[in-house]
Amino acid sequence: MEILLNPGRLDRPYPDQRSREVMRKTVEFFERKGKRRLKEDYHARVWYADFLEFVKRERIFATMCTPAGYGAPDARWDTWRICEFAEILGFYGLQYWYTWQVSVLGLGPIWMSRNEDVKARTARLLEEGAIFAFGLSEKTHGADIYSTDMVVTPIDEGRYTASGRKYYIGNGNEAAIVSTFGKFAGAGDYVFFAADPKHERYECVQNVCASQNYVSEFALSDYPLTEADLLHKGREAWDAALNTVNIGKYNLGWASIGMCTHALYEAIAHAHNRRLYKMRVTDFPHVKRMFVDAYARLVAMKLFALRACDYMRAASPEDRRYLLYNPMVKMKVTTEGERVMNLLWDVIAAKGFEKDMYFEQAAIDIRALPKLEGTVHVNIALIVKFMPNFFFAPVELPEVPRRDDAANDDFLFRQGPARGLGAIRFHDYRRALATYDVPNVKLFAEQVAVFAELLATAPPNEAQMQDTDFLMAGGELFALVVYAQLILENARIYGIDGDLVDQIADALVRDFSEFALQLHGKPSTTPEQMRLCQRMIRKPVHDARRYDAVWAERVLALDGAYAMPT
Ligand SMILES: Cc1cc2nc3c(=O)[nH]c(=O)nc-3n(C[C@H](O)[C@H](O)[C@H](O)COP(=O)(O)OP(=O)(O)OC[C@H]3O[C@@H](n4cnc5c(N)ncnc54)[C@H](O)[C@@H]3O)c2cc1C
């Protein structure tokens, strides 16, 4: 079974007709639009009114982005179907994904709010085809959202004015509601409020980016607010910001997966049918190697992101493991996406620049994903908090099955306080590493055992703990352990054959060696830590039969499997 998306064969299981219909209609919209127009609009930076018209006509965002109970019976917030929807949008263009994604972010603080009037209005607006925006970032503050300069000043009982500017806010031109983050004057408590871009005191200043997306700078000057416009106050506003990003950042991995998948179809079709020196380009051993690596990495990205979905859907106040896994979808899957594109681009070379290739836009746009909604660094800094419990205090937790049921993911909108990450407990990662009896998984488990030994016997000292450069290198090794764990858990669930799992683990072994070498080279690494890093550097086991099987049965099988109509 091929796990990668093929729009010509949408065979993912869904418990209801409407979910299938959303995927099918979305694919049909793009296939009808065709590659020529898709690319023309991209190059001319045309606002995607046709896509939004389709979304409105078919009630797509209403179905996908209204939690159960607020909209039509077919509406629910269901991360299982959201995955594939995000993947399809990324497959046809990051710009289409982006207008949806920033709507998701804008909806986060609304659906998390106790303001039932705004929620009822939002549900109506979604039915009418509205889009939304998330006004968190500011020009001068970047990731430091503590320093917001959007100030809400109380006037009298229940009345306020808001003044300040926001920067990089997608959909800030056309959104029905911009969920805007700021601070109360004086006390400095945080606040989230609903702003209306049509209001005369909302100035849409500019599109900061030259793209089909409208990534706005907007300014509010004495923008009037009443209690009815407020979504959250104080600690809850802060939590709503972080909890919204928890939901949203998961979708970035799916954009990457969709983009790489489309690029892979184009790349294999080009390379396998191009002849140089009386042979196919794919006959070069290094080309074959790059394709096998790209394919294995892409399957790994998808297995990981799918498994993270299960944990997001199973999350509860008692089970917050998703807070490790979804930043990983954001930082690891998206950086792997860049790597896949690099491999493919090295193969197809000049073809990857041509204006009528999907590849050309994906090669540029995929760079955005590791950088948005918290950079890779921010996410590594976040996940290292989980390391002690992950390695040294595993607990028995209920096994999470594949979550493809038609549930509404209620918990995502009542995640509670964003703090307390260091107390979250995990199940034993060694179990997943022991499930596959293939050489490279075993080798990887040995590398991980040495890393755990380093943490136990030569842990980072006080100065190293303060050195974010050192922590990043250690964080990459940790991330790879978590990545491998969920990939292997899901390989079982999806019945991935041993050859492909071994090929994926071949890449994991190489990556682990690479990160170990980086840690080894940091200025402050101690001799004992260096010795352990050297023991982590291992050569993967090569098996010509396995490699040829993955190449012939998996990668080459994609030649001609899909091409977007022109
Ligand atoms: C096209 C686009 C669309 C966007 N859409 C939206 C949107 O709709 N709504 C919205 O609110 N924002 C949006 N953003 C903003 C974006 O999410 C943030 O700007 C981004 O997450 C932070 O990037 P920055 O360049 O501001 O980095 P900065 O915060 O300036 O960081 C500078 C450097 O410091 C590092 N750093 C910062 N903090 C830490 C830390 N705690 N630990 C370790 N390293 C750290 C970073 O990794 C980076 O290398 C968008 C941005 C772009 C470009």
XYZ file of C-alpha atoms in Angstrom, residues 292 296 436-444 487-488 491 496-510 540-547 550:
38
model
C 15.519 6.586 -2.098
C 12.164 7.257 2.898
C 11.324 -4.004 14.546
C 13.888 -6.737 14.123
C 15.761 -4.985 11.302
C 19.464 -4.051 11.396
C 19.247 -0.272 11.287
C 16.553 0.002 13.937
C 18.785 -2.057 16.224
C 21.751 0.141 15.396
C 19.719 3.258 16.075
C 7.577 6.555 13.281
C 8.097 3.008 14.518
C 4.907 1.722 10.985
C 4.872 -0.732 6.672
C 7.142 -3.536 5.481
C 10.486 -4.252 7.109
C 12.511 -3.159 4.058
C 11.097 0.344 4.077
C 11.374 0.618 7.862
C 15.028 -0.404 7.601
C 15.586 2.181 4.874
C 14.011 4.882 7.042
C 16.183 3.764 9.968
C 19.242 3.980 7.693
C 18.541 7.730 7.459
C 17.919 7.961 11.212
C 21.287 6.347 11.947
C 23.067 8.782 9.632
C 24.246 2.261 8.792
C 23.974 -1.318 7.608
C 23.699 -1.415 3.825
C 21.677 -4.196 2.258
C 21.658 -4.150 -1.541
C 18.540 -6.307 -1.806
C 16.549 -4.037 0.520
C 17.765 -0.881 -1.176
C 12.644 0.145 -2.062
